[in-house]
XYZ file of C-alpha atoms in Angstrom:
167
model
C -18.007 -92.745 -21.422
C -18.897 -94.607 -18.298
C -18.746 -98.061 -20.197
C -15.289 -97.240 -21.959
C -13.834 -96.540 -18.467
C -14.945 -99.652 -16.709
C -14.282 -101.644 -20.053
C -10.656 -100.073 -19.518
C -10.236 -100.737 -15.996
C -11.445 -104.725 -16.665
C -8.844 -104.981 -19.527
C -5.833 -103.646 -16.554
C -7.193 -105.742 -14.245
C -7.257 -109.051 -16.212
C -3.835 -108.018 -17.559
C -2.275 -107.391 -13.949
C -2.930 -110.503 -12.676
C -2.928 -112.518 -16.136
C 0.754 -114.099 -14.582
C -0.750 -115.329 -11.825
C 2.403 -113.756 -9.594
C 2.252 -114.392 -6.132
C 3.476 -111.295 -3.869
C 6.665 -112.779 -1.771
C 6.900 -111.920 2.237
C 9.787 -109.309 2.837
C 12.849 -110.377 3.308
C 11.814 -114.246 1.680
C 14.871 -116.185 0.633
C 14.466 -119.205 -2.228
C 16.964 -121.772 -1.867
C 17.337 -124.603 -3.974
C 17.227 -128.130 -3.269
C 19.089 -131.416 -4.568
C 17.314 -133.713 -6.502
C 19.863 -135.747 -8.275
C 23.646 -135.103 -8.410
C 24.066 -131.833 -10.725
C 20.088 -131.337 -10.902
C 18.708 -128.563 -8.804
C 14.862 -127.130 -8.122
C 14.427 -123.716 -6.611
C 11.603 -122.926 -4.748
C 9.766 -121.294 -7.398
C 9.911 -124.502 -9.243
C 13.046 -123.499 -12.054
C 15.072 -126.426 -12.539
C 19.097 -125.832 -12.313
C 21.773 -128.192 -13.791
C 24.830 -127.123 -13.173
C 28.161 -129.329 -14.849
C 31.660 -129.178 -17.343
C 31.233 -128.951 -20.443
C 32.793 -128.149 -23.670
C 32.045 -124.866 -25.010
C 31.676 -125.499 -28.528
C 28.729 -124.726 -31.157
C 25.737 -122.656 -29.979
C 25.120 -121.581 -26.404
C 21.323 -119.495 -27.044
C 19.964 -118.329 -23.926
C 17.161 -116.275 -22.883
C 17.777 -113.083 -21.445
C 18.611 -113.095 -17.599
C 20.442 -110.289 -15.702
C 22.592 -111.603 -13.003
C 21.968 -109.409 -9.945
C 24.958 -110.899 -7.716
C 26.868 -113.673 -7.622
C 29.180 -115.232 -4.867
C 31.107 -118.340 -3.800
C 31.276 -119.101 -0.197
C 33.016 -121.138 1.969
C 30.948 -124.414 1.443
C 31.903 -125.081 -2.703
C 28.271 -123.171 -3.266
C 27.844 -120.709 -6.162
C 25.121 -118.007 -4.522
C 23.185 -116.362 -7.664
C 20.629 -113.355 -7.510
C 19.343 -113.850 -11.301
C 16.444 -111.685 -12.979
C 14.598 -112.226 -15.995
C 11.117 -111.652 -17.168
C 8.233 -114.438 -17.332
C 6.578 -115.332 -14.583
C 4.023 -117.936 -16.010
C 6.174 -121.206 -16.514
C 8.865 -122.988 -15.069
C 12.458 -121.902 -16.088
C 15.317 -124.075 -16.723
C 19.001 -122.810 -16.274
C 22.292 -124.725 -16.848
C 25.026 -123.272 -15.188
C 28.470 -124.577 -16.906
C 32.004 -124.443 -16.504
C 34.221 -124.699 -19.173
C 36.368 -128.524 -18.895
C 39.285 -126.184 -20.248
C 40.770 -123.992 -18.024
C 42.834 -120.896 -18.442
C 46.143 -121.961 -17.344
C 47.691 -118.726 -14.959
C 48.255 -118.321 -11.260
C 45.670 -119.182 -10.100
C 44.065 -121.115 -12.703
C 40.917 -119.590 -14.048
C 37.712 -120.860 -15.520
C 35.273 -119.475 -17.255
C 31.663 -120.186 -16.816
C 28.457 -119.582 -18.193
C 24.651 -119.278 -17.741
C 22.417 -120.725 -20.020
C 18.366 -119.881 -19.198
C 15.757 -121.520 -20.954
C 12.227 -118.882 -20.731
C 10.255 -122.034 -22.050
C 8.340 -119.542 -24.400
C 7.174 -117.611 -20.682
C 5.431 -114.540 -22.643
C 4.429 -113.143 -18.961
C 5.912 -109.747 -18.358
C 6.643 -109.539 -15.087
C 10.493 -109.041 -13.858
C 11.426 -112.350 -11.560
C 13.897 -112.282 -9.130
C 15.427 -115.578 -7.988
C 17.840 -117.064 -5.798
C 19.779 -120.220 -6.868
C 21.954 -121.991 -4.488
C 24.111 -125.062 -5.847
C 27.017 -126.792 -5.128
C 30.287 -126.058 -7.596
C 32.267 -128.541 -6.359
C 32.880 -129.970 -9.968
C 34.666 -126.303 -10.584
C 37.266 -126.671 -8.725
C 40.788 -126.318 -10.198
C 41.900 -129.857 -8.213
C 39.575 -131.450 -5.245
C 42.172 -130.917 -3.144
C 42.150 -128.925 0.203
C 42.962 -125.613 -0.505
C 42.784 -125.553 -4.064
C 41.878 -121.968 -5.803
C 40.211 -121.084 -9.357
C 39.134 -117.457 -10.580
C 35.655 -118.231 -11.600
C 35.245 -116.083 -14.864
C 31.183 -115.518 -15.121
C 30.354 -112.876 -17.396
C 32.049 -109.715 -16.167
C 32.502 -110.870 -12.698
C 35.444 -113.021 -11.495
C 35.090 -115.078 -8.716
C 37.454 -116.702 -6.176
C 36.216 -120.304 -5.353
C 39.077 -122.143 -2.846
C 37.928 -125.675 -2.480
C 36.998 -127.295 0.760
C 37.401 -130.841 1.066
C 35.039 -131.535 4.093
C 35.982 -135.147 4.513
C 39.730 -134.140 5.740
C 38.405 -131.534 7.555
C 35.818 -133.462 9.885
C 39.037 -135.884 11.272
């Protein structure tokens, strides 16, 4: 009896740490940094693209939950995203539609497209994504507004052209 218990207990421990997840300090916040134009890396290593595109043929994607999503004042999309892995690096492309929806304002929709890299870990990730959306916007002019349609969400992105606005 003895032996089946500790033979248990090895098998849970090996499996609970099999991921190799690192616990996070409270209130930690990933951000993501530039690496080329469109290419981002968060901190936990996921690699972002973000771009137009058309949105023709097949668009597969891994399953991801977005958590919250927000545009702020600075032409950057905010993303809370979970999905489960937790052994490999994830890849996400983050795309807006070259065709927009032509109403007042102008609206375009958007989409999320994760890549799990085969990540057979079970553990729920939570990440933060920061990038810039600038390439969204309806017109690069000061001022300009776009609904943002991503998934069920619709979000208001007014473009800020920082050049004119430093003079």
């Amino acid at each position: 009896m003895r032996i089946v218990f500790l033979g248990t207990l090895a098998l849970l421990l090996a499996f609970g740490t099999s991921c190799g997840n690192r616990k996070k300090k409270k209130n930690q916040t990933e951000t993501t940094k530039v690496q080329e134009a469109g290419r981002y890396v968060t901190e936990r290593g996921s690699t972002v693209w973000v771009s137009l595109a058309d949105f023709t043929g097949d668009m597969k994607s891994d399953p991801l939950t977005i958590i919250d999503a927000h545009v702020d004042d600075m032409n950057k999309l905010h993303l809370t995203v979970e999905y489960g892995g937790g052994c490999k690096k994830h890849e996400f492309k983050i795309l807006g539609s070259k065709a927009i929806l032509k109403s007042l304002p102008a609206q375009r929709p958007v989409v999320i497209i994760h890549n799990a890299n085969n990540d057979e870990c079970r553990a729920i990730v939570r990440e933060e994504i920061l990038v810039d959306i600038s390439d969204f916007a309806y017109s690069k002019v000061d001022g300009s507004e776009i609904i943002l349609l991503l998934e069920d969400q619709r979000l208001s992105y007014i473009f800020q052209d920082f050049k004119l606005n430093q003079k």
